[in-house]
Amino acid sequence: MSTVYFDHNSTSALKKEVLETMFPFMTSQHGNPTSRHVFGRNARDAVEIARVQIANAIGAQASQVIFTSSGTEANNFAVNGIASQLAHGQILTSAIEHPCVTRPALAMQARGWRAHGIHVNADCKLDMHHLHNMLAAPTNLVSVMLANNETGVLQDVAQIAELTREHKAYMHTDAVQALGKIPVSFEDLGVHAMTISSHKIGGPLGVGALVLDKRVDIYPLLHGGGQEKGLRSGTENVVAIVGFGAACELAIKNLSHFAKHTESLRKRLEAGLQEMKAMIFGINAKRLPNTSFFAFENIEGETLVTALDKAGFAVASGSACSSDSTEPSHVLLAMGIDPDVARGAVRVSFGVENTMSQVEAFLKSLAQEVNRLKQMTAIAA
Ligand code: PLP
């Protein structure tokens, strides 16, 4: 039995077309981009072509794209690098950020910074009133994600960036989950810095980027040979960068199909979930088309995920893309969801290759597993 993959927000398979563009750089085209000979020049050209492909996909200029090893690295770079160039002040992050934003912000506290979370409401939307109040204290950096990895809920980043700029603070957004699923424009969002990652869009693992307004002074992430304008030294991961560029180009070409197709799958899924009396988180807010986050009363998310895995469906429980922690999702807790309900959370995230018949089969298995687990709970009680 082959398992159906419904966990695309965790990572998505490398696309065949992307692999084909990478292949020569794994074999015959093995130059170091800093070398002056033809191999080096070819590698440099490939990196710069990828930089343009990525910039075109996100409404940015190629010179604003700084390659990193991951979205995690880019988020750490944004928080540490921007804060390090400023006098001690305040960093605000939304309460639902990925830990690779909140933890570096909290770590800055040891260096004299104040780090605070901005509340969200029950729909997972940023509490603008709270942000307003928090900005009354001198603030240097605000970081709010474009799309949440668990609920898929979208934030009004352009509006948040405008407010942040009025308060003379820098604005960063984590667009890792948004890229390839909804239109993303660095320019239109009006942010100073934005994080993206390759493996969420059918590109290879091990490469991401920080997109940075040239006027922002940022402390280098790695010192060394001066690659990436001296901001992140180290020989470029040419193979992965080439793949990231190709994946971006492909994702933008397929964006409207992705959105239409995955949204139709989600609609069917959620109609079935509602019949089964599941609670669907963030359902009243604008969300990513492919993401559904839900729970059943008195059923542990971990237990359901394991049962579904045995039944042939790969789905995630809350916070699955950050660690193997069994704590309830911090996103749901921030939304005011009861911890016992939050422990039941399960996330389905579709990719373009998923089909309606897979969703129908999933709903059948889910109903069986939910009934079985409910009976077990009733016997134990
Ligand atoms: N930000 C968000 C919203 C994510 O969902 C993830 C991945 O799980 C990351 C950042 C980290 O990206 P990467 O896996 O490239 O380190």
mmCIF file of C-alpha atoms and ligand atoms in Angstrom:
data_model
loop_
_atom_site.group_PDB
_atom_site.id
_atom_site.type_symbol
_atom_site.label_atom_id
_atom_site.label_comp_id
_atom_site.label_asym_id
_atom_site.label_seq_id
_atom_site.Cartn_x
_atom_site.Cartn_y
_atom_site.Cartn_z
ATOM 1 C CA MET A 1 0.000 0.000 0.000
ATOM 2 C CA SER A 2 1.446 3.377 -0.927
ATOM 3 C CA THR A 3 0.853 6.243 1.458
ATOM 4 C CA VAL A 4 -0.928 9.370 0.256
ATOM 5 C CA TYR A 5 1.074 12.495 1.079
ATOM 6 C CA PHE A 6 -1.010 15.307 2.601
ATOM 7 C CA ASP A 7 1.824 17.143 4.384
ATOM 8 C CA HIS A 8 3.060 19.658 1.820
ATOM 9 C CA ASN A 9 3.466 22.481 4.349
ATOM 10 C CA SER A 10 6.187 20.391 6.009
ATOM 11 C CA THR A 11 8.042 19.805 2.779
ATOM 12 C CA SER A 12 7.154 19.019 -0.804
ATOM 13 C CA ALA A 13 8.777 16.565 -3.196
ATOM 14 C CA LEU A 14 11.430 17.860 -5.562
ATOM 15 C CA LYS A 15 9.762 18.488 -8.931
ATOM 16 C CA LYS A 16 11.122 16.465 -11.855
ATOM 17 C CA GLU A 17 11.661 19.588 -13.996
ATOM 18 C CA VAL A 18 13.609 21.144 -11.123
ATOM 19 C CA LEU A 19 15.822 18.074 -10.727
ATOM 20 C CA GLU A 20 16.591 18.197 -14.458
ATOM 21 C CA THR A 21 17.917 21.760 -14.182
ATOM 22 C CA MET A 22 20.021 20.768 -11.162
ATOM 23 C CA PHE A 23 21.522 17.633 -12.640
ATOM 24 C CA PRO A 24 24.327 19.185 -14.757
ATOM 25 C CA PHE A 25 25.518 21.088 -11.679
ATOM 26 C CA MET A 26 25.849 17.827 -9.770
ATOM 27 C CA THR A 27 27.932 16.268 -12.507
ATOM 28 C CA SER A 28 29.768 18.066 -15.315
ATOM 29 C CA GLN A 29 29.230 21.695 -14.207
ATOM 30 C CA HIS A 30 31.060 21.545 -10.918
ATOM 31 C CA GLY A 31 32.722 24.949 -10.762
ATOM 32 C CA ASN A 32 33.094 27.239 -7.771
ATOM 33 C CA PRO A 33 31.368 30.559 -8.619
ATOM 34 C CA THR A 34 34.383 32.537 -7.406
ATOM 35 C CA SER A 35 36.789 30.770 -9.790
ATOM 36 C CA ARG A 36 37.815 32.754 -12.859
ATOM 37 C CA HIS A 37 37.948 29.846 -15.320
ATOM 38 C CA VAL A 38 35.060 28.697 -17.461
ATOM 39 C CA PHE A 39 33.708 26.268 -14.837
ATOM 40 C CA GLY A 40 33.626 29.051 -12.271
ATOM 41 C CA ARG A 41 32.047 31.510 -14.693
ATOM 42 C CA ASN A 42 29.340 29.006 -15.624
ATOM 43 C CA ALA A 43 28.562 28.390 -11.959
ATOM 44 C CA ARG A 44 28.442 32.151 -11.292
ATOM 45 C CA ASP A 45 26.092 32.654 -14.253
ATOM 46 C CA ALA A 46 23.821 29.854 -12.963
ATOM 47 C CA VAL A 47 23.638 31.421 -9.500
ATOM 48 C CA GLU A 48 22.829 34.833 -10.956
ATOM 49 C CA ILE A 49 20.147 33.411 -13.277
ATOM 50 C CA ALA A 50 18.531 31.736 -10.249
ATOM 51 C CA ARG A 51 18.681 35.022 -8.345
ATOM 52 C CA VAL A 52 16.763 36.716 -11.184
ATOM 53 C CA GLN A 53 14.204 33.858 -11.353
ATOM 54 C CA ILE A 54 13.579 34.168 -7.612
ATOM 55 C CA ALA A 55 13.388 37.965 -7.700
ATOM 56 C CA ASN A 56 10.890 37.818 -10.594
ATOM 57 C CA ALA A 57 8.730 35.383 -8.636
ATOM 58 C CA ILE A 58 8.470 37.684 -5.631
ATOM 59 C CA GLY A 59 8.369 41.193 -7.085
ATOM 60 C CA ALA A 60 11.875 42.054 -5.922
ATOM 61 C CA GLN A 61 15.174 43.021 -7.537
ATOM 62 C CA ALA A 62 17.823 40.339 -7.984
ATOM 63 C CA SER A 63 20.283 42.412 -5.932
ATOM 64 C CA GLN A 64 17.910 42.136 -2.940
ATOM 65 C CA VAL A 65 18.107 38.322 -2.776
ATOM 66 C CA ILE A 66 20.661 36.905 -0.315
ATOM 67 C CA PHE A 67 20.966 33.124 -0.376
ATOM 68 C CA THR A 68 20.942 31.196 2.898
ATOM 69 C CA SER A 69 20.852 27.507 3.779
ATOM 70 C CA SER A 70 17.148 27.521 4.796
ATOM 71 C CA GLY A 71 14.161 29.570 5.870
ATOM 72 C CA THR A 72 15.308 29.039 9.450
ATOM 73 C CA GLU A 73 18.677 30.583 8.696
ATOM 74 C CA ALA A 74 17.094 33.529 6.868
ATOM 75 C CA ASN A 75 14.741 34.242 9.790
ATOM 76 C CA ASN A 76 17.599 34.082 12.316
ATOM 77 C CA PHE A 77 19.670 36.306 10.033
ATOM 78 C CA ALA A 78 16.864 38.877 9.749
ATOM 79 C CA VAL A 79 16.276 39.150 13.490
ATOM 80 C CA ASN A 80 19.898 38.977 14.677
ATOM 81 C CA GLY A 81 21.413 40.847 11.764
ATOM 82 C CA ILE A 82 19.037 43.793 11.771
ATOM 83 C CA ALA A 83 18.888 44.118 15.569
ATOM 84 C CA SER A 84 22.675 43.903 15.910
ATOM 85 C CA GLN A 85 23.137 47.114 13.908
ATOM 86 C CA LEU A 86 20.741 49.125 16.098
ATOM 87 C CA ALA A 87 20.796 50.513 19.604
ATOM 88 C CA HIS A 88 19.015 48.258 22.103
ATOM 89 C CA GLY A 89 15.265 48.553 21.807
ATOM 90 C CA GLN A 90 12.207 46.465 21.246
ATOM 91 C CA ILE A 91 11.531 43.548 18.880
ATOM 92 C CA LEU A 92 7.898 42.606 18.277
ATOM 93 C CA THR A 93 6.942 39.260 16.779
ATOM 94 C CA SER A 94 3.441 37.880 16.362
ATOM 95 C CA ALA A 95 2.473 35.206 18.878
ATOM 96 C CA ILE A 96 2.062 32.681 16.052
ATOM 97 C CA GLU A 97 5.484 32.977 14.409
ATOM 98 C CA HIS A 98 7.555 29.925 13.638
ATOM 99 C CA PRO A 99 10.106 29.317 16.443
ATOM 100 C CA CYS A 100 12.909 30.324 14.084
ATOM 101 C CA VAL A 101 11.619 33.907 14.428
ATOM 102 C CA THR A 102 10.542 33.983 18.072
ATOM 103 C CA ARG A 103 13.554 32.154 19.507
ATOM 104 C CA PRO A 104 16.188 34.457 18.006
ATOM 105 C CA ALA A 105 14.100 37.432 19.209
ATOM 106 C CA LEU A 106 13.966 35.983 22.734
ATOM 107 C CA ALA A 107 17.685 35.220 22.590
ATOM 108 C CA MET A 108 18.337 38.932 21.945
ATOM 109 C CA GLN A 109 16.979 39.613 25.436
ATOM 110 C CA ALA A 110 20.272 38.329 26.857
ATOM 111 C CA ARG A 111 21.952 41.111 24.860
ATOM 112 C CA GLY A 112 19.764 43.837 26.330
ATOM 113 C CA TRP A 113 16.795 43.783 23.956
ATOM 114 C CA ARG A 114 13.113 43.570 24.842
ATOM 115 C CA ALA A 115 11.155 40.955 22.895
ATOM 116 C CA HIS A 116 7.373 40.796 22.974
ATOM 117 C CA GLY A 117 4.684 38.787 21.254
ATOM 118 C CA ILE A 118 1.765 40.504 19.545
ATOM 119 C CA HIS A 119 -1.582 38.848 20.222
ATOM 120 C CA VAL A 120 -3.807 37.241 17.623
ATOM 121 C CA ASN A 121 -7.570 36.826 17.809
ATOM 122 C CA ALA A 122 -9.624 33.612 17.719
ATOM 123 C CA ASP A 123 -9.410 33.625 13.894
ATOM 124 C CA CYS A 124 -5.583 33.698 14.054
ATOM 125 C CA LYS A 125 -5.472 37.292 12.765
ATOM 126 C CA LEU A 126 -3.052 39.792 14.282
ATOM 127 C CA ASP A 127 -4.624 42.043 16.900
ATOM 128 C CA MET A 128 -3.917 45.442 15.292
ATOM 129 C CA HIS A 129 -4.974 47.240 18.439
ATOM 130 C CA HIS A 130 -2.342 45.390 20.448
ATOM 131 C CA LEU A 131 0.270 46.126 17.801
ATOM 132 C CA HIS A 132 -0.653 49.831 17.964
ATOM 133 C CA ASN A 133 -0.251 49.823 21.733
ATOM 134 C CA MET A 134 3.059 47.963 21.626
ATOM 135 C CA LEU A 135 4.429 50.378 19.030
ATOM 136 C CA ALA A 136 3.947 53.206 21.523
ATOM 137 C CA ALA A 137 7.278 52.094 23.034
ATOM 138 C CA PRO A 138 10.300 52.727 20.769
ATOM 139 C CA THR A 139 10.520 49.681 18.507
ATOM 140 C CA ASN A 140 13.228 48.656 16.080
ATOM 141 C CA LEU A 141 11.901 45.546 14.417
ATOM 142 C CA VAL A 142 8.506 43.944 13.826
ATOM 143 C CA SER A 143 8.166 40.452 12.369
ATOM 144 C CA VAL A 144 4.801 39.070 11.267
ATOM 145 C CA MET A 145 4.422 36.072 8.977
ATOM 146 C CA LEU A 146 2.473 36.273 5.734
ATOM 147 C CA ALA A 147 0.837 32.840 6.087
ATOM 148 C CA ASN A 148 0.754 30.643 9.128
ATOM 149 C CA ASN A 149 2.173 27.150 8.652
ATOM 150 C CA GLU A 150 -0.468 25.465 10.841
ATOM 151 C CA THR A 151 -3.789 27.238 10.193
ATOM 152 C CA GLY A 152 -2.801 28.731 6.826
ATOM 153 C CA VAL A 153 -4.302 32.054 7.961
ATOM 154 C CA LEU A 154 -2.989 35.084 6.036
ATOM 155 C CA GLN A 155 -1.986 38.318 7.737
ATOM 156 C CA ASP A 156 -2.484 41.830 6.348
ATOM 157 C CA VAL A 157 1.246 42.345 6.072
ATOM 158 C CA ALA A 158 1.088 45.437 3.829
ATOM 159 C CA GLN A 159 -1.073 47.210 6.396
ATOM 160 C CA ILE A 160 1.153 46.058 9.272
ATOM 161 C CA ALA A 161 4.253 47.218 7.361
ATOM 162 C CA GLU A 162 2.722 50.654 6.814
ATOM 163 C CA LEU A 163 2.024 51.057 10.509
ATOM 164 C CA THR A 164 5.484 49.768 11.406
ATOM 165 C CA ARG A 165 7.134 52.230 9.026
ATOM 166 C CA GLU A 166 5.132 55.105 10.532
ATOM 167 C CA HIS A 167 6.779 54.171 13.830
ATOM 168 C CA LYS A 168 10.215 54.150 12.189
ATOM 169 C CA ALA A 169 10.733 50.444 12.817
ATOM 170 C CA TYR A 170 11.915 47.795 10.370
ATOM 171 C CA MET A 171 9.402 45.238 9.148
ATOM 172 C CA HIS A 172 10.230 41.612 8.376
ATOM 173 C CA THR A 173 7.844 38.970 7.100
ATOM 174 C CA ASP A 174 8.273 35.208 6.951
ATOM 175 C CA ALA A 175 6.766 34.285 3.582
ATOM 176 C CA VAL A 176 7.976 30.663 3.638
ATOM 177 C CA GLN A 177 4.468 29.204 3.525
ATOM 178 C CA ALA A 178 2.983 31.838 1.240
ATOM 179 C CA LEU A 179 5.408 31.462 -1.660
ATOM 180 C CA GLY A 180 3.956 29.337 -4.469
ATOM 181 C CA LYS A 181 0.512 29.239 -2.844
ATOM 182 C CA ILE A 182 -0.637 32.860 -3.099
ATOM 183 C CA PRO A 183 0.827 35.836 -5.015
ATOM 184 C CA VAL A 184 3.724 37.370 -3.069
ATOM 185 C CA SER A 185 5.235 40.752 -3.897
ATOM 186 C CA PHE A 186 8.089 42.103 -1.799
ATOM 187 C CA GLU A 187 7.529 45.550 -3.273
ATOM 188 C CA ASP A 188 3.755 45.642 -2.729
ATOM 189 C CA LEU A 189 4.043 44.348 0.835
ATOM 190 C CA GLY A 190 6.306 47.279 1.656
ATOM 191 C CA VAL A 191 8.450 45.233 4.026
ATOM 192 C CA HIS A 192 12.165 45.736 4.642
ATOM 193 C CA ALA A 193 12.976 42.031 4.757
ATOM 194 C CA MET A 194 11.295 38.801 3.725
ATOM 195 C CA THR A 195 12.164 35.129 4.173
ATOM 196 C CA ILE A 196 11.529 32.376 1.618
ATOM 197 C CA SER A 197 12.527 28.707 1.428
ATOM 198 C CA SER A 198 12.999 26.339 -1.501
ATOM 199 C CA HIS A 199 11.788 22.959 -0.221
ATOM 200 C CA LYS A 200 8.239 24.171 0.423
ATOM 201 C CA ILE A 201 7.708 24.803 -3.308
ATOM 202 C CA GLY A 202 9.154 21.699 -4.938
ATOM 203 C CA GLY A 203 12.751 22.901 -4.857
ATOM 204 C CA PRO A 204 15.605 21.156 -3.055
ATOM 205 C CA LEU A 205 16.210 21.190 0.696
ATOM 206 C CA GLY A 206 19.106 23.224 2.031
ATOM 207 C CA VAL A 207 18.502 26.598 0.422
ATOM 208 C CA GLY A 208 16.437 29.653 1.271
ATOM 209 C CA ALA A 209 16.819 33.394 0.950
ATOM 210 C CA LEU A 210 16.489 36.615 2.836
ATOM 211 C CA VAL A 211 15.146 39.335 0.557
ATOM 212 C CA LEU A 212 16.406 42.651 1.843
ATOM 213 C CA ASP A 213 15.787 46.307 1.103
ATOM 214 C CA LYS A 214 19.222 47.702 0.217
ATOM 215 C CA ARG A 215 18.791 50.581 2.668
ATOM 216 C CA VAL A 216 18.716 48.198 5.642
ATOM 217 C CA ASP A 217 21.993 47.862 7.463
ATOM 218 C CA ILE A 218 22.434 44.228 8.495
ATOM 219 C CA TYR A 219 25.269 42.524 10.372
ATOM 220 C CA PRO A 220 26.820 39.667 8.331
ATOM 221 C CA LEU A 221 25.649 36.202 9.149
ATOM 222 C CA LEU A 222 28.927 34.495 8.266
ATOM 223 C CA HIS A 223 32.345 36.076 7.818
ATOM 224 C CA GLY A 224 34.784 34.647 5.327
ATOM 225 C CA GLY A 225 35.344 34.892 1.600
ATOM 226 C CA GLY A 226 32.783 37.646 1.110
ATOM 227 C CA GLN A 227 30.132 35.801 -0.912
ATOM 228 C CA GLU A 228 26.570 37.207 -0.994
ATOM 229 C CA LYS A 229 27.922 40.775 -0.767
ATOM 230 C CA GLY A 230 29.906 39.862 2.320
ATOM 231 C CA LEU A 231 26.714 39.079 4.246
ATOM 232 C CA ARG A 232 26.875 35.294 4.117
ATOM 233 C CA SER A 233 30.301 33.993 3.242
ATOM 234 C CA GLY A 234 30.803 30.419 2.085
ATOM 235 C CA THR A 235 30.923 28.807 -1.345
ATOM 236 C CA GLU A 236 27.429 29.037 -2.782
ATOM 237 C CA ASN A 237 25.370 25.838 -2.864
ATOM 238 C CA VAL A 238 25.151 26.092 -6.646
ATOM 239 C CA VAL A 239 23.116 22.913 -7.204
ATOM 240 C CA ALA A 240 20.474 23.887 -4.654
ATOM 241 C CA ILE A 241 20.370 27.529 -5.759
ATOM 242 C CA VAL A 242 19.806 26.485 -9.394
ATOM 243 C CA GLY A 243 16.971 24.227 -8.203
ATOM 244 C CA PHE A 244 15.468 26.994 -6.066
ATOM 245 C CA GLY A 245 15.420 29.331 -9.086
ATOM 246 C CA ALA A 246 13.757 26.728 -11.297
ATOM 247 C CA ALA A 247 11.233 25.844 -8.573
ATOM 248 C CA CYS A 248 10.284 29.521 -8.193
ATOM 249 C CA GLU A 249 9.753 29.943 -11.908
ATOM 250 C CA LEU A 250 7.614 26.790 -12.028
ATOM 251 C CA ALA A 251 5.634 27.699 -8.913
ATOM 252 C CA ILE A 252 4.688 31.083 -10.359
ATOM 253 C CA LYS A 253 3.699 29.539 -13.696
ATOM 254 C CA ASN A 254 1.433 27.059 -11.866
ATOM 255 C CA LEU A 255 0.193 29.386 -9.126
ATOM 256 C CA SER A 256 -3.415 29.830 -10.243
ATOM 257 C CA HIS A 257 -3.820 26.119 -10.996
ATOM 258 C CA PHE A 258 -2.336 25.262 -7.589
ATOM 259 C CA ALA A 259 -4.723 27.623 -5.815
ATOM 260 C CA LYS A 260 -7.830 26.473 -7.698
ATOM 261 C CA HIS A 261 -7.077 22.773 -7.440
ATOM 262 C CA THR A 262 -5.995 22.621 -3.789
ATOM 263 C CA GLU A 263 -8.865 24.866 -2.734
ATOM 264 C CA SER A 264 -11.372 22.512 -4.356
ATOM 265 C CA LEU A 265 -9.794 19.595 -2.446
ATOM 266 C CA ARG A 266 -9.934 21.557 0.784
ATOM 267 C CA LYS A 267 -13.574 22.494 0.264
ATOM 268 C CA ARG A 268 -14.494 18.826 -0.123
ATOM 269 C CA LEU A 269 -12.365 17.875 2.873
ATOM 270 C CA GLU A 270 -13.887 20.541 5.088
ATOM 271 C CA ALA A 271 -17.456 19.697 4.046
ATOM 272 C CA GLY A 272 -16.718 16.138 5.220
ATOM 273 C CA LEU A 273 -15.033 17.385 8.404
ATOM 274 C CA GLN A 274 -18.040 19.516 9.252
ATOM 275 C CA GLU A 275 -20.345 16.528 8.789
ATOM 276 C CA MET A 276 -18.127 14.710 11.292
ATOM 277 C CA LYS A 277 -18.412 17.649 13.708
ATOM 278 C CA ALA A 278 -14.710 18.538 13.597
ATOM 279 C CA MET A 279 -13.605 21.950 14.774
ATOM 280 C CA ILE A 280 -11.752 23.724 11.921
ATOM 281 C CA PHE A 281 -9.274 26.360 13.090
ATOM 282 C CA GLY A 282 -9.110 29.754 11.354
ATOM 283 C CA ILE A 283 -12.069 28.849 9.124
ATOM 284 C CA ASN A 284 -13.458 32.414 9.187
ATOM 285 C CA ALA A 285 -10.227 34.010 8.020
ATOM 286 C CA LYS A 286 -8.596 34.207 4.595
ATOM 287 C CA ARG A 287 -6.296 31.199 4.418
ATOM 288 C CA LEU A 288 -3.832 29.451 2.141
ATOM 289 C CA PRO A 289 -5.867 27.424 -0.364
ATOM 290 C CA ASN A 290 -4.198 24.100 0.483
ATOM 291 C CA THR A 291 -4.290 24.059 4.298
ATOM 292 C CA SER A 292 -6.827 22.729 6.781
ATOM 293 C CA PHE A 293 -6.207 22.450 10.533
ATOM 294 C CA PHE A 294 -8.823 20.680 12.621
ATOM 295 C CA ALA A 295 -9.562 18.632 15.740
ATOM 296 C CA PHE A 296 -12.133 16.173 17.059
ATOM 297 C CA GLU A 297 -13.320 16.314 20.623
ATOM 298 C CA ASN A 298 -11.499 13.937 22.979
ATOM 299 C CA ILE A 299 -9.142 12.562 20.332
ATOM 300 C CA GLU A 300 -5.408 13.194 20.620
ATOM 301 C CA GLY A 301 -3.911 14.599 17.421
ATOM 302 C CA GLU A 302 -0.794 12.417 17.756
ATOM 303 C CA THR A 303 -2.934 9.283 18.089
ATOM 304 C CA LEU A 304 -5.020 10.185 15.054
ATOM 305 C CA VAL A 305 -1.939 11.003 12.966
ATOM 306 C CA THR A 306 -0.437 7.595 13.828
ATOM 307 C CA ALA A 307 -3.703 5.805 13.018
ATOM 308 C CA LEU A 308 -4.000 7.649 9.692
ATOM 309 C CA ASP A 309 -0.401 6.822 8.852
ATOM 310 C CA LYS A 310 -1.218 3.124 9.321
ATOM 311 C CA ALA A 311 -4.292 3.622 7.132
ATOM 312 C CA GLY A 312 -2.085 5.108 4.369
ATOM 313 C CA PHE A 313 -2.301 8.888 4.825
ATOM 314 C CA ALA A 314 0.585 11.162 5.844
ATOM 315 C CA VAL A 315 -0.774 14.168 7.753
ATOM 316 C CA ALA A 316 0.677 16.307 10.534
ATOM 317 C CA SER A 317 -0.297 17.158 14.073
ATOM 318 C CA GLY A 318 0.055 20.682 15.517
ATOM 319 C CA SER A 319 3.522 22.231 15.346
ATOM 320 C CA ALA A 320 4.748 19.282 13.305
ATOM 321 C CA CYS A 321 7.104 21.297 11.188
ATOM 322 C CA SER A 322 9.052 22.682 14.125
ATOM 323 C CA SER A 323 9.927 19.695 16.308
ATOM 324 C CA ASP A 324 8.665 16.450 17.724
ATOM 325 C CA SER A 325 7.339 18.211 20.800
ATOM 326 C CA THR A 326 4.043 16.935 22.200
ATOM 327 C CA GLU A 327 3.113 20.318 23.655
ATOM 328 C CA PRO A 328 -0.115 21.755 22.211
ATOM 329 C CA SER A 329 0.401 24.087 19.282
ATOM 330 C CA HIS A 330 1.487 27.585 20.396
ATOM 331 C CA VAL A 331 -0.548 28.928 17.462
ATOM 332 C CA LEU A 332 -3.788 27.452 18.793
ATOM 333 C CA LEU A 333 -2.998 28.547 22.346
ATOM 334 C CA ALA A 334 -2.417 32.089 21.058
ATOM 335 C CA MET A 335 -5.850 31.909 19.397
ATOM 336 C CA GLY A 336 -7.341 31.155 22.809
ATOM 337 C CA ILE A 337 -8.107 27.501 22.052
ATOM 338 C CA ASP A 338 -8.348 25.293 25.121
ATOM 339 C CA PRO A 339 -5.113 23.233 25.492
ATOM 340 C CA ASP A 340 -7.105 19.980 25.562
ATOM 341 C CA VAL A 341 -8.760 20.856 22.248
ATOM 342 C CA ALA A 342 -5.404 22.035 20.830
ATOM 343 C CA ARG A 343 -3.849 18.635 21.645
ATOM 344 C CA GLY A 344 -6.301 17.153 19.140
ATOM 345 C CA ALA A 345 -5.074 19.233 16.205
ATOM 346 C CA VAL A 346 -4.338 17.605 12.861
ATOM 347 C CA ARG A 347 -3.171 19.402 9.732
ATOM 348 C CA VAL A 348 -3.800 18.414 6.136
ATOM 349 C CA SER A 349 -1.830 20.380 3.547
ATOM 350 C CA PHE A 350 -2.412 19.523 -0.095
ATOM 351 C CA GLY A 351 -0.090 19.656 -3.056
ATOM 352 C CA VAL A 352 -1.012 20.001 -6.698
ATOM 353 C CA GLU A 353 -0.565 16.260 -7.296
ATOM 354 C CA ASN A 354 -3.255 15.280 -4.761
ATOM 355 C CA THR A 355 -6.620 14.194 -6.165
ATOM 356 C CA MET A 356 -10.291 14.313 -5.222
ATOM 357 C CA SER A 357 -10.432 10.516 -4.987
ATOM 358 C CA GLN A 358 -7.612 10.645 -2.404
ATOM 359 C CA VAL A 359 -9.679 13.114 -0.388
ATOM 360 C CA GLU A 360 -12.748 10.852 -0.590
ATOM 361 C CA ALA A 361 -10.674 7.861 0.553
ATOM 362 C CA PHE A 362 -9.177 9.957 3.335
ATOM 363 C CA LEU A 363 -12.599 11.021 4.612
ATOM 364 C CA LYS A 364 -13.670 7.367 4.765
ATOM 365 C CA SER A 365 -10.560 6.321 6.709
ATOM 366 C CA LEU A 366 -10.843 9.355 8.950
ATOM 367 C CA ALA A 367 -14.462 8.537 9.843
ATOM 368 C CA GLN A 368 -13.466 4.947 10.667
ATOM 369 C CA GLU A 369 -10.499 5.976 12.799
ATOM 370 C CA VAL A 370 -12.425 8.703 14.612
ATOM 371 C CA ASN A 371 -15.231 6.251 15.459
ATOM 372 C CA ARG A 372 -12.759 3.609 16.606
ATOM 373 C CA LEU A 373 -10.842 6.061 18.797
ATOM 374 C CA LYS A 374 -14.062 7.472 20.241
ATOM 375 C CA GLN A 375 -15.196 3.977 21.192
ATOM 376 C CA MET A 376 -11.831 3.294 22.839
ATOM 377 C CA THR A 377 -12.103 6.555 24.798
ATOM 378 C CA ALA A 378 -15.655 5.673 25.848
ATOM 379 C CA ILE A 379 -14.533 2.223 27.092
ATOM 380 C CA ALA A 380 -11.584 3.740 28.988
ATOM 381 C CA ALA A 381 -13.804 6.392 30.621
HETATM 382 N N1 PLP B 1 8.880 29.591 8.576
HETATM 383 C C1 PLP B 1 7.761 28.882 8.408
HETATM 384 C C2 PLP B 1 6.439 29.580 8.471
HETATM 385 C C3 PLP B 1 7.817 27.506 8.189
HETATM 386 O O1 PLP B 1 6.695 26.810 8.053
HETATM 387 C C4 PLP B 1 9.083 26.894 8.136
HETATM 388 C C5 PLP B 1 9.202 25.449 7.912
HETATM 389 O O2 PLP B 1 8.770 24.615 8.580
HETATM 390 C C6 PLP B 1 10.224 27.679 8.305
HETATM 391 C C7 PLP B 1 10.079 29.029 8.525
HETATM 392 C C8 PLP B 1 11.581 27.098 8.282
HETATM 393 O O3 PLP B 1 12.002 26.880 6.943
HETATM 394 P P1 PLP B 1 13.143 25.816 6.642
HETATM 395 O O4 PLP B 1 12.530 24.462 6.757
HETATM 396 O O5 PLP B 1 13.577 26.141 5.241
HETATM 397 O O6 PLP B 1 14.217 26.033 7.636
#
